[in-house]
Tab-separated table of C-alpha atoms in Angstrom:
chain	number	residue	atom	x	y	z
S	848	UNK	CA	-154.448	159.451	-33.966
S	849	UNK	CA	-153.734	161.884	-36.828
S	850	UNK	CA	-150.481	161.265	-38.665
S	851	UNK	CA	-149.564	164.969	-38.850
S	852	UNK	CA	-149.365	167.116	-35.720
S	853	UNK	CA	-152.269	169.555	-35.554
S	854	UNK	CA	-150.037	172.604	-35.072
S	855	UNK	CA	-148.196	171.767	-38.311
S	856	UNK	CA	-151.268	170.705	-40.261
S	857	UNK	CA	-152.840	174.074	-39.439
S	858	UNK	CA	-150.058	176.030	-41.173
S	859	UNK	CA	-151.220	177.771	-44.331
S	860	UNK	CA	-148.774	177.462	-47.258
S	861	UNK	CA	-147.011	180.707	-48.206
S	862	UNK	CA	-149.307	182.234	-50.821
S	863	UNK	CA	-146.490	184.204	-52.403
S	864	UNK	CA	-144.416	181.066	-52.918
S	865	UNK	CA	-147.452	179.190	-54.215
S	866	UNK	CA	-148.097	181.877	-56.825
S	867	UNK	CA	-144.413	181.991	-57.739
S	868	UNK	CA	-144.349	178.205	-58.137
S	869	UNK	CA	-147.415	178.294	-60.409
S	870	UNK	CA	-145.810	180.978	-62.555
S	871	UNK	CA	-142.526	179.075	-62.833
S	872	UNK	CA	-144.345	175.856	-63.705
S	873	UNK	CA	-146.230	177.593	-66.503
S	874	UNK	CA	-142.980	179.126	-67.757
S	875	UNK	CA	-141.334	175.722	-67.739
S	876	UNK	CA	-144.264	174.510	-69.835
S	877	UNK	CA	-143.506	177.181	-72.416
S	878	UNK	CA	-146.107	179.741	-71.352
S	879	UNK	CA	-144.936	183.400	-71.466
S	880	UNK	CA	-145.967	184.190	-67.889
S	881	UNK	CA	-145.061	187.521	-66.304
S	882	UNK	CA	-144.574	187.041	-62.563
S	883	UNK	CA	-145.366	189.833	-60.104
S	884	UNK	CA	-145.559	187.325	-57.261
S	885	UNK	CA	-142.242	186.858	-55.484
S	886	UNK	CA	-140.608	189.639	-53.482
S	887	UNK	CA	-137.154	188.957	-54.864
S	888	UNK	CA	-134.787	191.479	-56.473
S	889	UNK	CA	-133.952	190.540	-60.049
S	890	UNK	CA	-130.368	191.812	-59.685
S	891	UNK	CA	-127.329	189.605	-59.062
S	892	UNK	CA	-125.701	189.808	-55.660
S	893	UNK	CA	-123.005	192.530	-55.873
S	894	UNK	CA	-119.664	191.171	-57.050
S	895	UNK	CA	-117.644	192.110	-53.956
S	896	UNK	CA	-120.030	190.071	-51.791
S	897	UNK	CA	-119.688	187.027	-54.029
S	898	UNK	CA	-115.906	187.454	-53.990
S	899	UNK	CA	-115.913	187.480	-50.187
S	900	UNK	CA	-117.705	184.120	-50.287
S	901	UNK	CA	-115.106	182.776	-52.730
S	902	UNK	CA	-112.307	183.853	-50.428
S	903	UNK	CA	-114.079	182.261	-47.465
S	904	UNK	CA	-113.922	178.925	-49.271
S	905	UNK	CA	-110.145	179.072	-49.046
S	906	UNK	CA	-110.196	179.098	-45.242
S	907	UNK	CA	-110.805	175.632	-43.718
S	908	UNK	CA	-112.125	177.136	-40.490
S	909	UNK	CA	-115.304	178.015	-42.384
S	910	UNK	CA	-115.916	174.294	-42.899
S	911	UNK	CA	-116.388	173.734	-39.167
S	912	UNK	CA	-119.047	174.532	-36.610
S	913	UNK	CA	-119.069	178.136	-35.458
S	914	UNK	CA	-120.962	179.823	-32.597
S	915	UNK	CA	-124.655	179.082	-33.058
S	916	UNK	CA	-125.590	182.723	-32.414
S	917	UNK	CA	-123.365	183.943	-35.266
S	918	UNK	CA	-119.770	184.754	-36.155
S	919	UNK	CA	-118.465	187.342	-33.671
S	920	UNK	CA	-117.269	189.662	-36.446
S	921	UNK	CA	-120.656	189.549	-38.170
S	922	UNK	CA	-122.469	190.246	-34.910
S	923	UNK	CA	-120.169	193.236	-34.412
S	924	UNK	CA	-120.929	194.464	-37.938
S	925	UNK	CA	-124.675	194.096	-37.330
S	926	UNK	CA	-124.376	196.096	-34.108
S	927	UNK	CA	-122.496	198.834	-35.974
S	928	UNK	CA	-125.019	198.744	-38.831
S	929	UNK	CA	-127.921	199.026	-36.357
S	930	UNK	CA	-126.390	202.187	-34.930
S	931	UNK	CA	-125.586	203.578	-38.385
S	932	UNK	CA	-128.941	202.888	-40.025
S	933	UNK	CA	-131.467	202.651	-37.186
S	934	UNK	CA	-129.834	205.055	-34.749
S	935	UNK	CA	-129.942	202.405	-32.021
S	936	UNK	CA	-126.845	201.411	-30.039
S	937	UNK	CA	-126.595	197.732	-29.145
S	938	UNK	CA	-123.918	195.296	-28.091
S	939	UNK	CA	-122.930	192.273	-30.230
S	940	UNK	CA	-124.289	190.087	-27.427
S	941	UNK	CA	-127.741	191.480	-28.271
S	942	UNK	CA	-127.525	190.041	-31.814
S	943	UNK	CA	-128.591	186.615	-33.056
S	944	UNK	CA	-127.715	185.682	-36.660
S	945	UNK	CA	-130.405	183.475	-38.219
S	946	UNK	CA	-131.055	181.411	-41.341
S	947	UNK	CA	-132.824	184.211	-43.157
S	948	UNK	CA	-135.330	186.750	-41.932
S	949	UNK	CA	-138.065	184.139	-41.572
S	950	UNK	CA	-136.146	182.267	-38.899
S	951	UNK	CA	-135.607	185.542	-37.047
S	952	UNK	CA	-139.354	186.190	-37.121
S	953	UNK	CA	-140.189	182.700	-35.897
S	954	UNK	CA	-137.593	182.629	-33.128
S	955	UNK	CA	-138.551	186.083	-31.886
S	956	UNK	CA	-142.177	185.060	-31.449
S	957	UNK	CA	-141.198	181.672	-30.040
S	958	UNK	CA	-138.990	183.322	-27.415
S	959	UNK	CA	-141.605	185.807	-26.202
S	960	UNK	CA	-145.127	184.635	-27.038
S	961	UNK	CA	-146.814	182.010	-24.890
S	962	UNK	CA	-150.004	180.013	-25.269
S	963	UNK	CA	-153.008	182.331	-25.261
S	964	UNK	CA	-151.084	185.583	-25.766
S	965	UNK	CA	-152.570	188.073	-28.222
S	966	UNK	CA	-150.339	189.768	-30.798
S	967	UNK	CA	-151.657	192.863	-32.567
S	968	UNK	CA	-151.059	192.330	-36.272
S	969	UNK	CA	-151.620	195.360	-38.536
S	970	UNK	CA	-153.111	194.242	-41.834
S	971	UNK	CA	-152.356	193.894	-44.680
S	972	UNK	CA	-149.479	191.781	-43.360
S	973	UNK	CA	-146.777	189.491	-44.726
S	974	UNK	CA	-148.089	185.926	-44.946
S	975	UNK	CA	-145.511	184.435	-42.554
S	976	UNK	CA	-146.333	186.599	-39.528
S	977	UNK	CA	-149.628	185.024	-38.427
S	978	UNK	CA	-148.304	181.500	-38.949
S	979	UNK	CA	-145.276	182.169	-36.721
S	980	UNK	CA	-147.513	183.709	-34.057
S	981	UNK	CA	-149.768	180.646	-34.073
S	982	UNK	CA	-146.804	178.260	-33.971
S	983	UNK	CA	-145.698	180.059	-30.810
S	984	UNK	CA	-149.140	179.479	-29.311
S	985	UNK	CA	-150.310	183.052	-29.729
S	986	UNK	CA	-153.361	184.605	-31.311
S	987	UNK	CA	-152.809	187.029	-34.216
S	988	UNK	CA	-155.293	189.885	-33.798
S	989	UNK	CA	-155.734	191.575	-37.167
S	990	UNK	CA	-156.044	195.367	-37.227
S	991	UNK	CA	-156.946	196.337	-40.771
S	992	UNK	CA	-156.227	199.642	-42.512
S	993	UNK	CA	-157.473	200.018	-46.079
S	994	UNK	CA	-156.317	202.069	-49.034
S	995	UNK	CA	-158.163	205.134	-47.733
S	996	UNK	CA	-155.664	205.109	-44.818
S	997	UNK	CA	-152.697	204.339	-47.067
S	998	UNK	CA	-152.758	200.938	-45.331
S	999	UNK	CA	-151.464	202.398	-42.023
S	1000	UNK	CA	-153.145	201.630	-38.711
S	1001	UNK	CA	-153.798	204.296	-36.089
S	1002	UNK	CA	-153.338	204.374	-32.337
S	1003	UNK	CA	-157.128	204.476	-32.014
S	1004	UNK	CA	-157.441	201.208	-33.946
S	1005	UNK	CA	-154.761	199.555	-31.821
S	1006	UNK	CA	-156.474	200.731	-28.662
S	1007	UNK	CA	-159.771	199.255	-29.835
S	1008	UNK	CA	-158.094	195.890	-30.516
S	1009	UNK	CA	-156.139	195.783	-27.249
S	1010	UNK	CA	-157.160	193.257	-24.601
S	1011	UNK	CA	-155.685	192.171	-21.262
S	1012	UNK	CA	-154.201	189.205	-23.169
S	1013	UNK	CA	-152.230	191.472	-25.529
S	1014	UNK	CA	-148.516	190.862	-25.095
S	1015	UNK	CA	-147.024	192.313	-28.276
S	1016	UNK	CA	-147.451	194.478	-31.346
S	1017	UNK	CA	-145.884	193.814	-34.726
S	1018	UNK	CA	-144.755	197.035	-36.408
S	1019	UNK	CA	-143.540	196.950	-40.022
S	1020	UNK	CA	-142.331	200.017	-41.917
S	1021	UNK	CA	-141.697	199.981	-44.863
S	1022	UNK	CA	-144.415	197.403	-45.308
S	1023	UNK	CA	-144.635	194.160	-47.167
S	1024	UNK	CA	-147.157	193.877	-48.870
S	1025	UNK	CA	-148.265	197.504	-49.240
S	1026	UNK	CA	-145.063	199.549	-49.462
S	1027	UNK	CA	-146.479	202.016	-46.938
S	1028	UNK	CA	-144.060	203.913	-44.694
S	1029	UNK	CA	-145.092	205.391	-41.353
S	1030	UNK	CA	-143.989	208.963	-40.722
S	1031	UNK	CA	-141.808	209.792	-37.734
S	1032	UNK	CA	-144.833	211.270	-35.962
S	1033	UNK	CA	-146.975	208.192	-36.638
S	1034	UNK	CA	-144.152	205.910	-35.537
S	1035	UNK	CA	-143.589	207.841	-32.323
S	1036	UNK	CA	-147.301	207.841	-31.473
S	1037	UNK	CA	-147.557	204.071	-31.893
S	1038	UNK	CA	-144.344	203.515	-29.947
S	1039	UNK	CA	-145.513	205.679	-27.064
S	1040	UNK	CA	-148.833	203.850	-27.021
S	1041	UNK	CA	-147.049	200.480	-26.830
S	1042	UNK	CA	-144.798	201.825	-24.078
S	1043	UNK	CA	-147.786	202.961	-22.042
S	1044	UNK	CA	-149.349	199.514	-22.414
S	1045	UNK	CA	-146.124	197.772	-21.378
S	1046	UNK	CA	-146.191	195.383	-24.344
S	1047	UNK	CA	-143.448	194.043	-26.595
S	1048	UNK	CA	-142.853	195.542	-30.027
S	1049	UNK	CA	-141.488	193.401	-32.860
S	1050	UNK	CA	-140.253	195.744	-35.595
S	1051	UNK	CA	-139.331	194.319	-38.999
S	1052	UNK	CA	-136.886	196.691	-40.704
S	1053	UNK	CA	-135.770	194.540	-43.627
S	1054	UNK	CA	-136.915	197.136	-46.214
S	1055	UNK	CA	-135.377	200.097	-44.366
S	1056	UNK	CA	-133.136	201.137	-47.294
S	1057	UNK	CA	-135.910	200.992	-49.871
S	1058	UNK	CA	-137.773	204.285	-49.462
S	1059	UNK	CA	-138.611	206.910	-52.072
S	1060	UNK	CA	-139.676	210.515	-52.633
S	1061	UNK	CA	-137.355	211.749	-49.906
S	1062	UNK	CA	-139.169	209.675	-47.282
S	1063	UNK	CA	-137.073	208.184	-44.474
S	1064	UNK	CA	-137.687	204.935	-42.660
S	1065	UNK	CA	-137.571	205.707	-38.938
S	1066	UNK	CA	-136.870	202.968	-36.415
S	1067	UNK	CA	-139.496	202.901	-33.681
S	1068	UNK	CA	-136.743	202.249	-31.143
S	1069	UNK	CA	-134.906	205.407	-32.168
S	1070	UNK	CA	-137.907	207.684	-31.606
S	1071	UNK	CA	-139.076	205.869	-28.464
S	1072	UNK	CA	-135.849	204.555	-26.865
S	1073	UNK	CA	-137.732	203.747	-23.672
S	1074	UNK	CA	-139.030	200.667	-25.529
S	1075	UNK	CA	-135.540	199.104	-25.382
S	1076	UNK	CA	-136.377	196.449	-22.737
S	1077	UNK	CA	-139.347	195.257	-24.813
S	1078	UNK	CA	-138.346	195.830	-28.444
S	1079	UNK	CA	-136.950	193.321	-30.949
S	1080	UNK	CA	-135.579	194.437	-34.331
S	1081	UNK	CA	-135.809	191.951	-37.216
S	1082	UNK	CA	-133.663	192.382	-40.310
S	1083	UNK	CA	-131.485	190.691	-42.930
S	1084	UNK	CA	-129.460	191.117	-46.116
S	1085	UNK	CA	-131.980	189.595	-48.549
S	1086	UNK	CA	-133.756	192.650	-49.946
S	1087	UNK	CA	-131.164	195.436	-49.800
S	1088	UNK	CA	-128.315	193.384	-51.265
S	1089	UNK	CA	-130.207	190.978	-53.575
S	1090	UNK	CA	-129.225	188.057	-51.333
S	1091	UNK	CA	-132.509	186.185	-50.922
S	1092	UNK	CA	-130.898	182.782	-51.519
S	1093	UNK	CA	-127.985	183.340	-49.131
S	1094	UNK	CA	-130.322	183.022	-46.124
S	1095	UNK	CA	-128.826	185.407	-43.576
S	1096	UNK	CA	-131.051	187.367	-41.226
S	1097	UNK	CA	-130.862	188.496	-37.627
S	1098	UNK	CA	-132.707	189.693	-34.589
S	1099	UNK	CA	-131.544	192.384	-32.184
S	1100	UNK	CA	-133.101	192.742	-28.769
S	1101	UNK	CA	-132.878	192.546	-24.977
S	1102	UNK	CA	-130.247	190.205	-23.595
S	1103	UNK	CA	-132.715	187.748	-22.064
S	1104	UNK	CA	-134.766	187.442	-25.263
S	1105	UNK	CA	-131.670	186.972	-27.425
S	1106	UNK	CA	-130.313	184.378	-24.984
S	1107	UNK	CA	-133.587	182.441	-25.118
S	1108	UNK	CA	-133.778	182.584	-28.918
S	1109	UNK	CA	-130.097	181.599	-29.187
S	1110	UNK	CA	-130.786	178.568	-27.008
S	1111	UNK	CA	-133.661	177.601	-29.308
S	1112	UNK	CA	-131.471	178.016	-32.394
S	1113	UNK	CA	-128.690	175.920	-30.872
S	1114	UNK	CA	-131.106	172.980	-30.966
S	1115	UNK	CA	-133.024	173.954	-34.097
S	1116	UNK	CA	-130.273	174.614	-36.633
S	1117	UNK	CA	-127.015	175.576	-34.893
S	1118	UNK	CA	-124.912	178.126	-36.815
S	1119	UNK	CA	-125.839	179.771	-40.100
S	1120	UNK	CA	-123.706	178.648	-43.059
S	1121	UNK	CA	-120.284	180.211	-42.494
S	1122	UNK	CA	-119.721	181.117	-46.152
S	1123	UNK	CA	-123.023	182.987	-46.241
S	1124	UNK	CA	-122.113	184.763	-42.999
S	1125	UNK	CA	-118.816	185.928	-44.527
S	1126	UNK	CA	-120.755	187.216	-47.531
S	1127	UNK	CA	-123.181	189.060	-45.260
S	1128	UNK	CA	-120.237	190.655	-43.465
S	1129	UNK	CA	-118.941	191.961	-46.801
S	1130	UNK	CA	-122.410	193.291	-47.623
S	1131	UNK	CA	-122.741	195.271	-44.402
S	1132	UNK	CA	-119.159	196.518	-44.141
S	1133	UNK	CA	-118.327	196.946	-47.838
S	1134	UNK	CA	-119.195	199.530	-50.514
S	1135	UNK	CA	-122.860	200.432	-50.911
S	1136	UNK	CA	-122.711	201.759	-54.494
S	1137	UNK	CA	-124.746	198.949	-56.046
S	1138	UNK	CA	-127.443	199.392	-53.424
S	1139	UNK	CA	-128.011	202.867	-54.838
S	1140	UNK	CA	-128.155	201.497	-58.397
S	1141	UNK	CA	-130.798	198.935	-57.438
S	1142	UNK	CA	-132.732	201.589	-55.515
S	1143	UNK	CA	-132.883	203.840	-58.588
S	1144	UNK	CA	-134.254	200.967	-60.690
S	1145	UNK	CA	-136.899	200.127	-58.102
S	1146	UNK	CA	-137.967	203.763	-57.944
S	1147	UNK	CA	-138.322	203.926	-61.733
S	1148	UNK	CA	-140.388	200.752	-61.793
S	1149	UNK	CA	-142.494	201.919	-58.860
S	1150	UNK	CA	-143.618	205.001	-60.765
S	1151	UNK	CA	-144.341	202.984	-63.886
S	1152	UNK	CA	-146.448	200.312	-62.197
S	1153	UNK	CA	-148.502	202.751	-60.118
S	1154	UNK	CA	-149.297	204.876	-63.178
S	1155	UNK	CA	-150.194	201.780	-65.195
S	1156	UNK	CA	-152.460	200.311	-62.523
S	1157	UNK	CA	-154.258	203.570	-61.805
S	1158	UNK	CA	-155.039	203.872	-65.522
S	1159	UNK	CA	-157.340	200.836	-65.187
S	1160	UNK	CA	-160.956	201.705	-64.407
S	1161	UNK	CA	-162.003	200.182	-61.086
S	1162	UNK	CA	-158.464	200.028	-59.711
S	1163	UNK	CA	-157.094	202.350	-57.024
S	1164	UNK	CA	-153.405	202.001	-56.186
S	1165	UNK	CA	-151.916	204.298	-53.521
S	1166	UNK	CA	-148.328	205.287	-54.302
S	1167	UNK	CA	-146.035	203.125	-52.149
S	1168	UNK	CA	-143.187	205.004	-50.485
S	1169	UNK	CA	-141.140	201.950	-49.590
S	1170	UNK	CA	-140.193	198.325	-50.343
S	1171	UNK	CA	-140.879	197.081	-53.900
S	1172	UNK	CA	-144.581	196.290	-53.876
S	1173	UNK	CA	-147.742	197.889	-55.208
S	1174	UNK	CA	-150.996	196.997	-53.454
S	1175	UNK	CA	-153.938	198.043	-55.612
S	1176	UNK	CA	-157.481	198.097	-54.295
S	1177	UNK	CA	-159.512	196.109	-56.843
S	1178	UNK	CA	-162.863	195.983	-55.067
S	1179	UNK	CA	-164.270	198.012	-57.943
S	1180	UNK	CA	-163.653	195.071	-60.276
S	1181	UNK	CA	-165.219	192.305	-58.206
S	1182	UNK	CA	-168.532	191.056	-59.562
S	1183	UNK	CA	-167.816	192.369	-63.044
S	1184	UNK	CA	-167.696	190.064	-66.027
S	1185	UNK	CA	-164.416	188.908	-67.592
S	1186	UNK	CA	-164.734	186.445	-70.455
S	1187	UNK	CA	-168.059	185.239	-69.074
S	1188	UNK	CA	-166.755	184.882	-65.495
S	1189	UNK	CA	-167.671	187.142	-62.564
S	1190	UNK	CA	-165.012	186.863	-59.823
S	1191	UNK	CA	-166.394	187.661	-56.381
S	1192	UNK	CA	-163.072	187.701	-54.510
S	1193	UNK	CA	-159.561	188.889	-55.226
S	1194	UNK	CA	-158.429	185.239	-55.072
S	1195	UNK	CA	-160.812	184.379	-57.905
S	1196	UNK	CA	-159.689	187.467	-59.814
S	1197	UNK	CA	-155.995	186.545	-59.399
S	1198	UNK	CA	-156.662	183.026	-60.700
S	1199	UNK	CA	-158.485	184.474	-63.690
S	1200	UNK	CA	-155.656	186.930	-64.408
S	1201	UNK	CA	-153.119	184.082	-64.398
S	1202	UNK	CA	-155.296	181.890	-66.604
S	1203	UNK	CA	-156.389	184.495	-69.139
S	1204	UNK	CA	-153.625	187.120	-69.138
S	1205	UNK	CA	-150.696	184.909	-68.055
S	1206	UNK	CA	-149.809	187.384	-65.323
S	1207	UNK	CA	-149.085	186.142	-61.792
S	1208	UNK	CA	-150.232	188.355	-58.907
S	1209	UNK	CA	-150.920	187.533	-55.237
S	1210	UNK	CA	-154.490	188.010	-53.960
S	1211	UNK	CA	-155.307	190.082	-50.903
S	1212	UNK	CA	-156.560	187.022	-49.012
S	1213	UNK	CA	-152.897	186.100	-48.477
S	1214	UNK	CA	-152.361	189.302	-46.488
S	1215	UNK	CA	-155.736	189.993	-44.897
S	1216	UNK	CA	-159.135	190.900	-46.347
S	1217	UNK	CA	-160.171	190.192	-49.925
S	1218	UNK	CA	-160.383	192.976	-52.497
S	1219	UNK	CA	-156.701	193.686	-53.110
S	1220	UNK	CA	-153.753	192.385	-55.110
S	1221	UNK	CA	-150.035	192.505	-54.414
S	1222	UNK	CA	-147.620	193.059	-57.269
S	1223	UNK	CA	-143.871	193.017	-56.764
S	1224	UNK	CA	-142.043	195.373	-59.105
S	1225	UNK	CA	-138.719	193.655	-58.456
S	1226	UNK	CA	-138.566	192.448	-62.066
S	1227	UNK	CA	-137.105	193.800	-65.282
S	1228	UNK	CA	-138.446	197.003	-66.836
S	1229	UNK	CA	-139.389	195.064	-69.961
S	1230	UNK	CA	-141.358	192.393	-68.099
S	1231	UNK	CA	-143.024	195.037	-65.960
S	1232	UNK	CA	-144.173	196.998	-69.002
S	1233	UNK	CA	-145.472	193.852	-70.705
S	1234	UNK	CA	-147.230	192.676	-67.567
S	1235	UNK	CA	-148.945	196.000	-66.944
S	1236	UNK	CA	-150.058	196.153	-70.579
S	1237	UNK	CA	-151.628	192.703	-70.263
S	1238	UNK	CA	-153.393	193.740	-67.052
S	1239	UNK	CA	-154.724	196.891	-68.672
S	1240	UNK	CA	-156.049	194.921	-71.620
S	1241	UNK	CA	-157.648	192.144	-69.578
S	1242	UNK	CA	-158.974	194.130	-66.624
S	1243	UNK	CA	-160.054	196.902	-68.959
S	1244	UNK	CA	-162.414	194.441	-70.651
S	1245	UNK	CA	-164.615	194.283	-67.525
S	1246	UNK	CA	-168.342	194.690	-68.102
């Protein structure tokens, strides 16, 4: 018998964390690596959120078990935030607070997807989605949209991928890894298609506050409210409030789905850390001034990285309208010679970039087809400028 269960052995390591670990190891070894790998804001968590955590340490009740589905006051705040930001009215009983957004993603699929179910997965996609679908027993069905479509799938593509085994669609806008944002019309069309098919929609809205150029992120449930019985919203405080390490996420959905996922969590992990929950409450209910400051910095960096990448011959980078990622199409560089090496895939190109230019990027294979790179611009302006300059020098040497 194998020592490791097959369902666990089949899990692919998170490529973004692998790249980030490589970059940090090289830095620790004294190498001046610039890391575009991890999707993590470089800002400190706003001071009033940290202070709320400090105050929570003075209350002994936070040292005890609390309801496994989340603190009642935080669930209320999430319900109010969902109405305020997504335009969707829900009850606190429809909220499950989780240990970060990843746990929300996993538990949502685990609660709904059964063995043999197909889940339509628009690609490029975040690395964790297909693994969670497989862990639930489902089959991720990739639906790819390239740079010529601004990385956004169409109803026609979804229809072509649909089978009688299709139980759900994952809808992500703004997108990790591409930064693409679906328009209200595109969102409504996809929502109406899903409604007509009678399938579930999992919508990840964790980047909802990070949009640019006057573009709004529109919740699919707001424009197609008839999806309510079959729609699950995934979210968290990590990206908007620079709270990646606090590990607070949530899912919002139909009562029966939330009850099932809450039952799973009661056995899996019980309640989320109470101090972190108090901090998340302060983030959602407190002042939002620093969110605007971080947003302005991301927008500035977004413009800089897109201009820098598009100045490289053989690179095409659509302008992202959301999140904090650029997703350049580098198929024009594959097969060319760099220092005597001819990379045939974006994975080989990314390895070469790290080795020769000391710049860490994530290859497209982590998110779907080869031929692309993901670069997070959630790093300092100085590091971004240095990293782009190195990329221009190295990639510009292609023959």
